[in-house]
Amino acid sequence: MGDQTPGGSPARLAPSEAFGWPASVQGESPPESPLPTDDAIFQLSMVTEALPRKTLAGVADPIAFGYTLSDITDPGLLEFQIRAMAAQLNDGSRPEQVFHWYGHPENNMAVALVPVQFQNRYGTRLHGEIVLPKRGQVQATAQKYPVILALQGLNTNTAMYRWWHQLFADAGYLVFAFDFSGQGRSDDEVEGDPNNNIEEAQDALSYLLGNSPVSQFIDPARIGVIGHSMGAIATMGLQAVEPRLKAAVAAAPISEIQSVFDNNPIPVMIQTGDHDGPIAPIVAVNPAVVRPVYEQLTSDRAFIVADAATHAQHTNYPLLPTSTWGREIAAQYSLAWMNYHLLGNVEALGVLQTAHPRLSYLWESEVVIGQDKRVFKSTGPALPQ
């Protein structure tokens, strides 16, 4: 969440234009009543108020003790989700792709976005979100800003990853996320467009550096890329062919078969969870199929496996189950990776070389920087008494 007023409500931020940035907006919320669901929402709110919250907030599976669906106890979030899913039937947000484009209310309020449109090399219109550093509350001309290019998963949209985008923006990065063609607010491919995610990522970066409303504020020598799932696959291929990139974080890039690359010129971190399957939370599958991808890396590299985290670890979509600490691990190590390799932050090196207590105890995590190699494996959760 953003800064708070003394009364506890989010503080009203000054317009980003006052600091020399383009005008920004928060994430879009669904209409108040897209369909006549008020009665259902009221009844659902009554039910959630009566639920055993402490029990539901820590529903334990047989292995991990911490696997949670805690959002289900929040009537306000349930109402938001119902309104968003109902709106999706009428607002053009691709109901066939399952996930609505309204994100999560907490992340919507915390982000400062500059919506943009651009075309890929084949003429397909793509939608993007420029996330301003420090929520647009820092002078645009104070420095040249490092950049994070963010690549999304299959059938998702930019709003599903706003927590991750804002993590970097709050740390002083300028973040650029966009919807691949045929996803989110982007158009379907025009005739002749082969739907190549790597090409689209390169086109997005070229637009950001050349024609975007923030191009003059960017440091082209400090650009990193993050991606999840399909976006992680694209990240692995992109880092091999895109010389403008200096570091990468690939979250759950699925497998060696999909993550094809023939070069590793930049530092790459791979993150996953030991409850992540290739496309579903199947215990222990993803670390096994992703480890061979990691073994191909030759530059500085890291393999971070979070205990009990699922494929939803890197998203902010409501009501998807994952471990309570999964996002904390993803944030801690991905930010430190970029802070060290893009900014030269020595303190970040210490973070990378320290084990989070809830890393996997089923799979080894590893960090290799230069000649220094650290291997981490937690002791596992304490059994209930």
mmCIF file of N, CA and C in Angstrom, residues 26-34 77 79-95 98-111 113 127 129 156-163 179 184-185 316-318:
data_model
loop_
_atom_site.group_PDB
_atom_site.id
_atom_site.type_symbol
_atom_site.label_atom_id
_atom_site.label_comp_id
_atom_site.label_asym_id
_atom_site.label_seq_id
_atom_site.Cartn_x
_atom_site.Cartn_y
_atom_site.Cartn_z
ATOM 1 N N GLN A 26 -4.062 5.536 -11.509
ATOM 2 C CA GLN A 26 -3.989 4.298 -10.748
ATOM 3 C C GLN A 26 -4.578 3.161 -11.578
ATOM 4 N N GLY A 27 -4.455 1.950 -11.071
ATOM 5 C CA GLY A 27 -5.071 0.819 -11.745
ATOM 6 C C GLY A 27 -6.582 0.949 -11.754
ATOM 7 N N GLU A 28 -7.184 0.488 -12.833
ATOM 8 C CA GLU A 28 -8.626 0.606 -13.013
ATOM 9 C C GLU A 28 -9.363 -0.390 -12.129
ATOM 10 N N SER A 29 -10.436 0.060 -11.479
ATOM 11 C CA SER A 29 -11.302 -0.819 -10.703
ATOM 12 C C SER A 29 -12.528 -1.174 -11.532
ATOM 13 N N PRO A 30 -13.140 -2.319 -11.273
ATOM 14 C CA PRO A 30 -14.344 -2.686 -12.024
ATOM 15 C C PRO A 30 -15.502 -1.776 -11.678
ATOM 16 N N PRO A 31 -16.497 -1.671 -12.550
ATOM 17 C CA PRO A 31 -17.683 -0.859 -12.243
ATOM 18 C C PRO A 31 -18.331 -1.308 -10.944
ATOM 19 N N GLU A 32 -18.988 -0.385 -10.289
ATOM 20 C CA GLU A 32 -19.618 -0.709 -9.008
ATOM 21 C C GLU A 32 -20.672 -1.795 -9.132
ATOM 22 N N SER A 33 -21.497 -1.727 -10.179
ATOM 23 C CA SER A 33 -22.568 -2.713 -10.347
ATOM 24 C C SER A 33 -22.698 -3.084 -11.818
ATOM 25 N N PRO A 34 -21.766 -3.861 -12.354
ATOM 26 C CA PRO A 34 -21.858 -4.225 -13.764
ATOM 27 C C PRO A 34 -23.052 -5.103 -14.070
ATOM 28 N N LEU A 77 -12.593 -7.970 -0.783
ATOM 29 C CA LEU A 77 -11.899 -8.512 -1.939
ATOM 30 C C LEU A 77 -12.792 -9.459 -2.727
ATOM 31 N N GLU A 79 -15.998 -9.156 -2.995
ATOM 32 C CA GLU A 79 -16.893 -8.272 -3.739
ATOM 33 C C GLU A 79 -16.191 -7.728 -4.980
ATOM 34 N N PHE A 80 -14.958 -7.293 -4.812
ATOM 35 C CA PHE A 80 -14.170 -6.789 -5.942
ATOM 36 C C PHE A 80 -14.060 -7.860 -7.018
ATOM 37 N N GLN A 81 -13.779 -9.091 -6.622
ATOM 38 C CA GLN A 81 -13.596 -10.169 -7.587
ATOM 39 C C GLN A 81 -14.887 -10.482 -8.330
ATOM 40 N N ILE A 82 -15.998 -10.474 -7.623
ATOM 41 C CA ILE A 82 -17.288 -10.733 -8.269
ATOM 42 C C ILE A 82 -17.599 -9.641 -9.281
ATOM 43 N N ARG A 83 -17.390 -8.386 -8.897
ATOM 44 C CA ARG A 83 -17.669 -7.277 -9.817
ATOM 45 C C ARG A 83 -16.741 -7.342 -11.035
ATOM 46 N N ALA A 84 -15.480 -7.699 -10.808
ATOM 47 C CA ALA A 84 -14.524 -7.764 -11.917
ATOM 48 C C ALA A 84 -14.895 -8.876 -12.888
ATOM 49 N N MET A 85 -15.261 -10.032 -12.371
ATOM 50 C CA MET A 85 -15.614 -11.147 -13.244
ATOM 51 C C MET A 85 -16.909 -10.871 -13.997
ATOM 52 N N ALA A 86 -17.843 -10.180 -13.354
ATOM 53 C CA ALA A 86 -19.076 -9.810 -14.035
ATOM 54 C C ALA A 86 -18.808 -8.769 -15.121
ATOM 55 N N ALA A 87 -17.954 -7.802 -14.805
ATOM 56 C CA ALA A 87 -17.615 -6.772 -15.788
ATOM 57 C C ALA A 87 -16.921 -7.366 -16.998
ATOM 58 N N GLN A 88 -16.152 -8.423 -16.785
ATOM 59 C CA GLN A 88 -15.387 -9.039 -17.859
ATOM 60 C C GLN A 88 -16.286 -9.541 -18.990
ATOM 61 N N LEU A 89 -17.538 -9.811 -18.681
ATOM 62 C CA LEU A 89 -18.463 -10.284 -19.699
ATOM 63 C C LEU A 89 -18.897 -9.171 -20.637
ATOM 64 N N ASN A 90 -18.642 -7.914 -20.239
ATOM 65 C CA ASN A 90 -19.181 -6.795 -21.002
ATOM 66 C C ASN A 90 -18.152 -5.743 -21.404
ATOM 67 N N ASP A 91 -16.911 -5.863 -20.953
ATOM 68 C CA ASP A 91 -15.965 -4.761 -21.155
ATOM 69 C C ASP A 91 -14.855 -5.081 -22.146
ATOM 70 N N GLY A 92 -14.930 -6.209 -22.817
ATOM 71 C CA GLY A 92 -13.922 -6.543 -23.813
ATOM 72 C C GLY A 92 -12.650 -7.129 -23.262
ATOM 73 N N SER A 93 -12.626 -7.533 -21.991
ATOM 74 C CA SER A 93 -11.377 -8.007 -21.383
ATOM 75 C C SER A 93 -11.175 -9.510 -21.541
ATOM 76 N N ARG A 94 -11.554 -10.043 -22.679
ATOM 77 C CA ARG A 94 -11.241 -11.412 -23.093
ATOM 78 C C ARG A 94 -11.680 -12.462 -22.071
ATOM 79 N N PRO A 95 -12.995 -12.686 -21.919
ATOM 80 C CA PRO A 95 -13.460 -13.676 -20.938
ATOM 81 C C PRO A 95 -12.937 -15.077 -21.206
ATOM 82 N N VAL A 98 -9.894 -16.299 -18.994
ATOM 83 C CA VAL A 98 -10.098 -16.601 -17.577
ATOM 84 C C VAL A 98 -9.850 -15.403 -16.670
ATOM 85 N N PHE A 99 -8.705 -14.762 -16.773
ATOM 86 C CA PHE A 99 -8.322 -13.733 -15.810
ATOM 87 C C PHE A 99 -8.788 -12.348 -16.274
ATOM 88 N N HIS A 100 -9.493 -11.632 -15.406
ATOM 89 C CA HIS A 100 -9.905 -10.270 -15.729
ATOM 90 C C HIS A 100 -8.702 -9.328 -15.665
ATOM 91 N N TRP A 101 -8.892 -8.109 -16.178
ATOM 92 C CA TRP A 101 -7.766 -7.166 -16.279
ATOM 93 C C TRP A 101 -7.806 -6.082 -15.199
ATOM 94 N N TYR A 102 -8.487 -6.338 -14.098
ATOM 95 C CA TYR A 102 -8.591 -5.339 -13.031
ATOM 96 C C TYR A 102 -7.597 -5.553 -11.898
ATOM 97 N N GLY A 103 -6.777 -6.580 -11.985
ATOM 98 C CA GLY A 103 -5.723 -6.749 -10.997
ATOM 99 C C GLY A 103 -6.238 -6.997 -9.598
ATOM 100 N N HIS A 104 -5.628 -6.337 -8.635
ATOM 101 C CA HIS A 104 -5.953 -6.474 -7.212
ATOM 102 C C HIS A 104 -6.107 -5.065 -6.656
ATOM 103 N N PRO A 105 -7.152 -4.795 -5.858
ATOM 104 C CA PRO A 105 -7.390 -3.410 -5.417
ATOM 105 C C PRO A 105 -6.219 -2.781 -4.673
ATOM 106 N N GLU A 106 -5.513 -3.544 -3.852
ATOM 107 C CA GLU A 106 -4.383 -2.971 -3.128
ATOM 108 C C GLU A 106 -3.299 -2.505 -4.088
ATOM 109 N N ASN A 107 -3.004 -3.322 -5.091
ATOM 110 C CA ASN A 107 -1.964 -2.955 -6.046
ATOM 111 C C ASN A 107 -2.434 -1.867 -6.997
ATOM 112 N N ASN A 108 -3.711 -1.836 -7.313
ATOM 113 C CA ASN A 108 -4.242 -0.765 -8.152
ATOM 114 C C ASN A 108 -4.044 0.595 -7.493
ATOM 115 N N MET A 109 -4.256 0.663 -6.192
ATOM 116 C CA MET A 109 -4.115 1.927 -5.476
ATOM 117 C C MET A 109 -2.660 2.332 -5.304
ATOM 118 N N ALA A 110 -1.752 1.367 -5.352
ATOM 119 C CA ALA A 110 -0.354 1.645 -5.028
ATOM 120 C C ALA A 110 0.498 1.986 -6.234
ATOM 121 N N VAL A 111 -0.074 1.902 -7.437
ATOM 122 C CA VAL A 111 0.743 2.028 -8.633
ATOM 123 C C VAL A 111 0.429 3.330 -9.366
ATOM 124 N N LEU A 113 0.547 4.677 -13.083
ATOM 125 C CA LEU A 113 0.677 4.152 -14.434
ATOM 126 C C LEU A 113 0.549 5.246 -15.481
ATOM 127 N N HIS A 127 -0.849 -2.826 -26.048
ATOM 128 C CA HIS A 127 -1.106 -1.962 -24.891
ATOM 129 C C HIS A 127 0.043 -2.098 -23.892
ATOM 130 N N GLU A 129 1.930 -0.381 -20.039
ATOM 131 C CA GLU A 129 1.841 0.441 -18.836
ATOM 132 C C GLU A 129 3.245 0.833 -18.407
ATOM 133 N N THR A 156 -2.676 -13.934 -19.566
ATOM 134 C CA THR A 156 -2.754 -12.999 -18.444
ATOM 135 C C THR A 156 -2.757 -11.581 -19.000
ATOM 136 N N ASN A 157 -2.399 -10.620 -18.149
ATOM 137 C CA ASN A 157 -2.398 -9.213 -18.541
ATOM 138 C C ASN A 157 -1.510 -8.443 -17.570
ATOM 139 N N THR A 158 -1.250 -7.183 -17.885
ATOM 140 C CA THR A 158 -0.321 -6.399 -17.065
ATOM 141 C C THR A 158 -0.790 -6.272 -15.616
ATOM 142 N N ALA A 159 -2.106 -6.211 -15.403
ATOM 143 C CA ALA A 159 -2.626 -5.972 -14.053
ATOM 144 C C ALA A 159 -2.318 -7.109 -13.092
ATOM 145 N N MET A 160 -2.083 -8.297 -13.607
ATOM 146 C CA MET A 160 -1.849 -9.454 -12.738
ATOM 147 C C MET A 160 -0.489 -9.434 -12.069
ATOM 148 N N TYR A 161 0.371 -8.522 -12.488
ATOM 149 C CA TYR A 161 1.735 -8.486 -11.947
ATOM 150 C C TYR A 161 2.081 -7.115 -11.359
ATOM 151 N N ARG A 162 1.078 -6.307 -11.050
ATOM 152 C CA ARG A 162 1.375 -4.947 -10.597
ATOM 153 C C ARG A 162 2.131 -4.916 -9.276
ATOM 154 N N TRP A 163 1.954 -5.915 -8.419
ATOM 155 C CA TRP A 163 2.734 -5.920 -7.174
ATOM 156 C C TRP A 163 4.221 -5.970 -7.491
ATOM 157 N N ASP A 179 1.039 -5.935 -22.764
ATOM 158 C CA ASP A 179 0.292 -7.142 -23.092
ATOM 159 C C ASP A 179 0.778 -7.683 -24.430
ATOM 160 N N GLY A 184 -4.811 -9.435 -22.864
ATOM 161 C CA GLY A 184 -5.110 -8.192 -22.179
ATOM 162 C C GLY A 184 -5.796 -7.181 -23.074
ATOM 163 N N ARG A 185 -5.243 -5.965 -23.106
ATOM 164 C CA ARG A 185 -5.827 -4.892 -23.901
ATOM 165 C C ARG A 185 -5.189 -4.758 -25.289
ATOM 166 N N ASN A 316 -0.677 -11.187 -8.625
ATOM 167 C CA ASN A 316 -1.494 -10.606 -7.558
ATOM 168 C C ASN A 316 -2.980 -10.840 -7.814
ATOM 169 N N TYR A 317 -3.308 -11.832 -8.641
ATOM 170 C CA TYR A 317 -4.715 -12.138 -8.921
ATOM 171 C C TYR A 317 -5.355 -12.699 -7.658
ATOM 172 N N PRO A 318 -6.531 -12.170 -7.276
ATOM 173 C CA PRO A 318 -7.135 -12.613 -6.014
ATOM 174 C C PRO A 318 -7.519 -14.090 -6.019
#
